[in-house]
Short mmCIF file of C-alpha atoms and ligand atoms in Angstrom, two decimals:
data_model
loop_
_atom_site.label_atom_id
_atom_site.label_comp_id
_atom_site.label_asym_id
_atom_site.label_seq_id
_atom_site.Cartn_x
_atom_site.Cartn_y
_atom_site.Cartn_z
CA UNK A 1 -62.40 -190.19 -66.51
CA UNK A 2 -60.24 -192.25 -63.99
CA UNK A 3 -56.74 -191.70 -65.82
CA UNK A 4 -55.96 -187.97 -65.67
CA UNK A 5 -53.15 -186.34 -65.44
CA UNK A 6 -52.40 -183.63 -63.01
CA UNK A 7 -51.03 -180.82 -63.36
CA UNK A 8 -48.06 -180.06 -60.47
CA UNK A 9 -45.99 -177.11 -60.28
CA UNK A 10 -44.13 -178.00 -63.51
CA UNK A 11 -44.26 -181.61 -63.96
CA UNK A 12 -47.48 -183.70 -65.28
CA UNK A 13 -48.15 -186.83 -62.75
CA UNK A 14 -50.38 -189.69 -63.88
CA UNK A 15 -52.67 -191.64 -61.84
CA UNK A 16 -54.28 -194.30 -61.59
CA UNK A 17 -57.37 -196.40 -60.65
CA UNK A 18 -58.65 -199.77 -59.27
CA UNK A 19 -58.00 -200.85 -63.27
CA UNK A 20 -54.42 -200.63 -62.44
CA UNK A 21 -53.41 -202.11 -59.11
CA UNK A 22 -50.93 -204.72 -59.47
CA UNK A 23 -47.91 -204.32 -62.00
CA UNK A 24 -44.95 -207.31 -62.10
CA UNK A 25 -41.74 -206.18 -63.69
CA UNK A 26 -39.35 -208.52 -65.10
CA UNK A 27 -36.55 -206.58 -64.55
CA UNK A 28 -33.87 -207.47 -67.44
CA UNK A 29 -31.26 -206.19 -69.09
CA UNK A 30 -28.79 -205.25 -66.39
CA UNK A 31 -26.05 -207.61 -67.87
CA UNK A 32 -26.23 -206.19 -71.04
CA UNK A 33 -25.70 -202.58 -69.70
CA UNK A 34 -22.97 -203.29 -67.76
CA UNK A 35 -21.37 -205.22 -71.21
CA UNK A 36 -21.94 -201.93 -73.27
CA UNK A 37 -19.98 -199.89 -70.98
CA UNK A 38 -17.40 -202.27 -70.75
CA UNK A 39 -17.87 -203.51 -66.79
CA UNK A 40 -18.70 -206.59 -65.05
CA UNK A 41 -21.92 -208.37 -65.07
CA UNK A 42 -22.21 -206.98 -61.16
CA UNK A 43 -21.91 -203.31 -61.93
CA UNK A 44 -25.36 -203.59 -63.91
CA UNK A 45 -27.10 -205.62 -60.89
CA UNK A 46 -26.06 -202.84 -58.57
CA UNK A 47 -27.24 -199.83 -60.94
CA UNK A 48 -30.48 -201.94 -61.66
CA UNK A 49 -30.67 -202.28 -57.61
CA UNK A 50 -31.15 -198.42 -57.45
CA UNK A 51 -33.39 -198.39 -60.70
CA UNK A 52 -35.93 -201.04 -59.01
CA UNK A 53 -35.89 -198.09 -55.83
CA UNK A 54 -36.92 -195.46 -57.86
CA UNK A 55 -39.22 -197.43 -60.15
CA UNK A 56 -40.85 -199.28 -57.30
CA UNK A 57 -41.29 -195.95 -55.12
CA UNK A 58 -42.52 -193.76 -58.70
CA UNK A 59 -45.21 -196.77 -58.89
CA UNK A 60 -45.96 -196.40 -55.42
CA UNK A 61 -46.65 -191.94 -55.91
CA UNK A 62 -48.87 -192.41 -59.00
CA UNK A 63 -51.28 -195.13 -57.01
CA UNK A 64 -50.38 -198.08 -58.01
CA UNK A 65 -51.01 -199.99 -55.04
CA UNK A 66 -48.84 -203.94 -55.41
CA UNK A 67 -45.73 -203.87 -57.54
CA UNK A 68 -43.88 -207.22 -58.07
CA UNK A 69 -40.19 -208.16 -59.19
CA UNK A 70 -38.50 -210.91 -60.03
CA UNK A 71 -35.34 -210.36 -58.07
CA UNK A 72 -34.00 -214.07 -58.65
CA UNK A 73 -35.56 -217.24 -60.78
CA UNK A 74 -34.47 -220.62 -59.08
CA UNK A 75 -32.73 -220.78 -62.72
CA UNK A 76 -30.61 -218.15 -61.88
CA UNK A 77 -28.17 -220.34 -59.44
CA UNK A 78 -26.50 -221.47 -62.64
CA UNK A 79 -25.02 -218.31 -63.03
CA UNK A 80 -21.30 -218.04 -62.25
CA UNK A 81 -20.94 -217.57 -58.20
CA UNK A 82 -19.58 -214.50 -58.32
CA UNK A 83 -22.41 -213.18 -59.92
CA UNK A 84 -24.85 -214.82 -57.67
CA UNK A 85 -22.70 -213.52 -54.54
CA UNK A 86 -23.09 -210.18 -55.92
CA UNK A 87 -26.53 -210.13 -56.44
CA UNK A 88 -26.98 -212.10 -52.94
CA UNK A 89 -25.19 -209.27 -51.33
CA UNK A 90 -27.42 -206.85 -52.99
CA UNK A 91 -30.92 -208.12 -51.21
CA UNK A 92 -28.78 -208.71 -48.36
CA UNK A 93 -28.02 -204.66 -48.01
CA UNK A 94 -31.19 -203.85 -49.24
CA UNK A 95 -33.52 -206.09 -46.68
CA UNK A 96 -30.97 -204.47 -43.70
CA UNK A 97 -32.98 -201.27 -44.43
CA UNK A 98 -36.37 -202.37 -45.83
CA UNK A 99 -38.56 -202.57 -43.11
CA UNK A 100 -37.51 -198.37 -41.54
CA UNK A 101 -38.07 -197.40 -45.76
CA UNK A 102 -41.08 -199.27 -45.74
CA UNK A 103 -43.07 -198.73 -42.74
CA UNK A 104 -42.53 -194.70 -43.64
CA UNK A 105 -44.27 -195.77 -46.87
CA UNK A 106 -46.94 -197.74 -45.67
CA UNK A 107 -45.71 -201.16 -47.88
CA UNK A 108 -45.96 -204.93 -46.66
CA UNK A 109 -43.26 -206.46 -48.24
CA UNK A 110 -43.26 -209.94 -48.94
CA UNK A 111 -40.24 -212.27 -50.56
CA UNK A 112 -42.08 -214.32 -52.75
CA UNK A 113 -40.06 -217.81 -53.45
CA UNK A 114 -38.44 -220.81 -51.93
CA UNK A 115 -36.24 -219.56 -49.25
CA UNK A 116 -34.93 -222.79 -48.15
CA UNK A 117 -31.22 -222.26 -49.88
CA UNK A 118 -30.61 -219.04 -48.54
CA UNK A 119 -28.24 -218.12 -45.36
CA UNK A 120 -30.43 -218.31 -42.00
CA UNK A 121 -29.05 -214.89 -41.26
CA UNK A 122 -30.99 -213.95 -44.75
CA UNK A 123 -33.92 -215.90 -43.55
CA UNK A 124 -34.45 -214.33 -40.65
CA UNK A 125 -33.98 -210.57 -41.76
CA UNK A 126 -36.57 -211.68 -44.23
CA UNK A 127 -38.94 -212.95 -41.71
CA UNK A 128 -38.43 -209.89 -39.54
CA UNK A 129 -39.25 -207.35 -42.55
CA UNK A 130 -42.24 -209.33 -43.68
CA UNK A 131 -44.11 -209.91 -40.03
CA UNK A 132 -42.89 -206.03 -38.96
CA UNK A 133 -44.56 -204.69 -42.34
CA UNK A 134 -47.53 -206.93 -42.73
CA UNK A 135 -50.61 -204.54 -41.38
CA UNK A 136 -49.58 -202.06 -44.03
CA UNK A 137 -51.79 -201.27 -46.86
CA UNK A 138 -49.62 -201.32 -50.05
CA UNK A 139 -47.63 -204.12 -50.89
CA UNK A 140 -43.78 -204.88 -52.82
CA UNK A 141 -42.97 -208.81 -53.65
CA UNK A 142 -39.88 -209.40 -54.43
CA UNK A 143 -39.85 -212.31 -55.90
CA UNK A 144 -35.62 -214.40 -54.83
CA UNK A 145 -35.46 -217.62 -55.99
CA UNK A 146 -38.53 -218.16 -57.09
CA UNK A 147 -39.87 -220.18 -59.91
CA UNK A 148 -43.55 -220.40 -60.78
CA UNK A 149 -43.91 -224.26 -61.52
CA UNK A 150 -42.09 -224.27 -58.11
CA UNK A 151 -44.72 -221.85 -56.49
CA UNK A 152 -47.84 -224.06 -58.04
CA UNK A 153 -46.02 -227.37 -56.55
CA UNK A 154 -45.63 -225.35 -53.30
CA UNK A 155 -48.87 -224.56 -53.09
CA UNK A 156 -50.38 -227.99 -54.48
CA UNK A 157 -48.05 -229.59 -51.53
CA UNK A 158 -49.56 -227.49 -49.22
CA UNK A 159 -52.95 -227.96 -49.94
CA UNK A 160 -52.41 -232.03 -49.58
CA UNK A 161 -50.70 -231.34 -46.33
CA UNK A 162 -53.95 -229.70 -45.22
CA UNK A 163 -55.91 -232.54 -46.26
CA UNK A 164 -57.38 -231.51 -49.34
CA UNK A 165 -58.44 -234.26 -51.81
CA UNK A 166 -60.06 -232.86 -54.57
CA UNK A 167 -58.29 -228.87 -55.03
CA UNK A 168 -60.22 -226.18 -56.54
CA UNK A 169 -58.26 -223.13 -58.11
CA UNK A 170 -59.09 -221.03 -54.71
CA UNK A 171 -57.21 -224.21 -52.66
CA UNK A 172 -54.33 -223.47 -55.29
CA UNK A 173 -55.09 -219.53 -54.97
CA UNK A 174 -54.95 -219.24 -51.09
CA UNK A 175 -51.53 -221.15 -51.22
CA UNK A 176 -49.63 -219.24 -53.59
CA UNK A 177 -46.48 -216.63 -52.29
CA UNK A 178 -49.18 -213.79 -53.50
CA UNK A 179 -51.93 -214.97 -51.39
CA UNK A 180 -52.60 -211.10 -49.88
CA UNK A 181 -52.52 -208.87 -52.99
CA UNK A 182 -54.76 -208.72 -56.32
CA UNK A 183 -53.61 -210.75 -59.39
CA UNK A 184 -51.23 -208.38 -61.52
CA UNK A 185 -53.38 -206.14 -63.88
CA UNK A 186 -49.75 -205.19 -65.95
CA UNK A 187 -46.60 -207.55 -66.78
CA UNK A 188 -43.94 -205.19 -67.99
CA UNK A 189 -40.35 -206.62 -69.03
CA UNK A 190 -37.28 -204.79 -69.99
CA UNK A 191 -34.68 -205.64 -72.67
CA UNK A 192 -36.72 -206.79 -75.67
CA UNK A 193 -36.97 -210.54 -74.78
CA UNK A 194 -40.94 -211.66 -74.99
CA UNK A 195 -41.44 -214.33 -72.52
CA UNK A 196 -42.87 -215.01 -68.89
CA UNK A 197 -39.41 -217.01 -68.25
CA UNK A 198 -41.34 -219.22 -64.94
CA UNK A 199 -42.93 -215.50 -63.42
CA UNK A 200 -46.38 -215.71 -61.82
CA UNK A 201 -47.34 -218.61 -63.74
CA UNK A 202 -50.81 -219.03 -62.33
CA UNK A 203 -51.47 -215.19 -61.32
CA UNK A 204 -50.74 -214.29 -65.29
CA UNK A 205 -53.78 -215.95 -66.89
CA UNK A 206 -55.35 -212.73 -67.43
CA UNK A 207 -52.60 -210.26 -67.15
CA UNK A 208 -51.84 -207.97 -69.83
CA UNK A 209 -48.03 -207.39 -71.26
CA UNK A 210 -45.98 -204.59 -71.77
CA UNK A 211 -42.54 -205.22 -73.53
CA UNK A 212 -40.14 -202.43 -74.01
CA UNK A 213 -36.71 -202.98 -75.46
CA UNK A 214 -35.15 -200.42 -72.73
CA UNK A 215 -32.74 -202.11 -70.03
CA UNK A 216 -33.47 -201.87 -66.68
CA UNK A 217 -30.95 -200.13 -65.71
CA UNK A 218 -32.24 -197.04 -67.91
CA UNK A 219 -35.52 -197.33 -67.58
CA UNK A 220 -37.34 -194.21 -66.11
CA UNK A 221 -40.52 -193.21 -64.80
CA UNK A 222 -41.33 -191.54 -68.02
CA UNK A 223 -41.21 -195.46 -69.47
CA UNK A 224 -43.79 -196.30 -66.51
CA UNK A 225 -46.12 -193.48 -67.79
CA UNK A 226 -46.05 -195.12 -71.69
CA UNK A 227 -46.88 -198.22 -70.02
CA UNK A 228 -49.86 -196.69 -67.97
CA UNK A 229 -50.99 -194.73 -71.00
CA UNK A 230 -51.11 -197.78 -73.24
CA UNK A 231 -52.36 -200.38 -70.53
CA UNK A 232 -55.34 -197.91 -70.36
CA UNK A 233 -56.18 -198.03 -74.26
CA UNK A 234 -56.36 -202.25 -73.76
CA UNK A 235 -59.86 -203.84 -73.26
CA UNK A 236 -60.20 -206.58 -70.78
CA UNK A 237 -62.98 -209.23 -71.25
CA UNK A 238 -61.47 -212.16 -69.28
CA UNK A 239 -62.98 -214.68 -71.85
CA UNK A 240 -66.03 -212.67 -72.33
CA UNK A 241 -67.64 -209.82 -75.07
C1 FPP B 301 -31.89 -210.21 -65.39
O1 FPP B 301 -31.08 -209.45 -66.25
C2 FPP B 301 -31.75 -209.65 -64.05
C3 FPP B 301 -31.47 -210.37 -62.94
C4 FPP B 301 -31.27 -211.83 -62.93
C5 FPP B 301 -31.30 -209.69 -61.63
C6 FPP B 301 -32.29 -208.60 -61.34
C7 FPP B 301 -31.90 -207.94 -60.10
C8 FPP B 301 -31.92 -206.61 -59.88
C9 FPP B 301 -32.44 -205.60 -60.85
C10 FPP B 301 -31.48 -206.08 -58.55
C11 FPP B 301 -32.70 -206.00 -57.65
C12 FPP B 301 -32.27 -205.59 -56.31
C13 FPP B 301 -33.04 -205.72 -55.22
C14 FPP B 301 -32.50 -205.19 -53.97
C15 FPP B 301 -34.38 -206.37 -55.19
P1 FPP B 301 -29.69 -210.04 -66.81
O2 FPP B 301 -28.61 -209.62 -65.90
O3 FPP B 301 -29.86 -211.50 -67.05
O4 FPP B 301 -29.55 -209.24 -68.13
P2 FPP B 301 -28.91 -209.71 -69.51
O5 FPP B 301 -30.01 -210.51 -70.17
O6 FPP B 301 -28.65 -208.40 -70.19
O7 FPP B 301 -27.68 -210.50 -69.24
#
């Protein structure tokens, strides 16, 4: 059996297999938290910053080797600025320290998304995080303004550039933000809403879903196990028997 659990010291750890390699998180909910405690919009984008660390990392100890997030949609600009500042600020801390985390835990990180609008000083921490990380074997997107029409029409743009007349999907494939890492096995989005909302448009076609109505801020490893348990009762046939 390739999904076992095994048995620690005192705590059950699950693992799992090639089945499982790639799981996306829509990570929503945050605003709502912060509302039912009576705080700012911000406070819940800076607990669900620490949430997506332990999340991310739990993924990372029970095998799974690519985990995606969507960070920020090229919607999400319409948002007042002061939430957008805060949330801007947020990656900003976080990519200061991403590649020394990340090169202890053997993750390539890639920003997945148009990063045309954002500050060159953000560019260029980016670009330095991404090139120092990108011979390791696991991999984190984090997905900042990005927008999956946008990524296709990126990647369609690209492939004309090239010279391409007549594009096949792999033209499209090789061109996409996600061009190093499997196609996610596992969608999983927080806070009851049941859409794709522009994520991994193309990478999605045969991706299974998890909803939970849990916000990200409170969402635990123990809700990453229920997912795991229940993505491993699903049967995949990709269109065949
Ligand atoms: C959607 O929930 C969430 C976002 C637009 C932001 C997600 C960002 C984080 C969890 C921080 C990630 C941090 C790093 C460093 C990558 P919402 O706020 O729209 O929730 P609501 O629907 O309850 O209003």
């Amino acid at each position: 059996m390739a999904l076992f659990k095994k048995k620690e010291v005192e705590k059950q750890e699950i693992k799992v297999d090639q089945r499982l390699r790639h799981i996306a998180f829509i990570m929503d909910g945050n605003g709502r938290w912060a509302k039912k405690r009576g705080m700012p919009r911000e406070f819940g984008h800076s607990q669900g910053a620490k949430v997506f660390k332990r999340i991310t990392d739990y993924c990372g100890e029970i095998g799974i080797n690519t985990v995606t997030v969507y960070a920020f949609s090229t919607e999400n600009w319409k948002r007042p600025k002061t939430e957008v500042d805060a949330l801007m600020n947020l990656f900003f801390d976080y990519i200061q320290e991403a590649l020394d985390v990340m090169m202890k835990k053997d993750v390539c990180i890639r920003f997945i998304g148009d990063k045309t609008p954002l500050s060159d000083k953000m560019k260029k921490m980016m670009a330095d995080v991404e090139q120092g990380s990108k011979n390791n074997t696991r991999h984190l997107n984090i997905a900042i303004n990005y927008g999956g029409k946008d990524e296709i029409v990126h990647a369609v743009n690209s492939a004309i550039k090239d010279g391409i007349t007549e594009l096949s999907e792999k033209d499209i494939e090789d061109r996409l933000y996600t061009n190093n890492c499997a196609m996610p096995d596992l969608i999983f989005r927080t806070a009851g809403e049941q859409r794709l909302s522009n994520f991994l448009l193309w990478q999605s076609a045969y991706s299974e879903f998890y909803f939970t109505d849990t916000l990200w801020p409170d969402l635990t490893p123990e809700d990453i196990d229920k997912a795991v348990e229940n993505f491993y009762q699903r049967q995949r046939r990709y269109g065949g028997l």
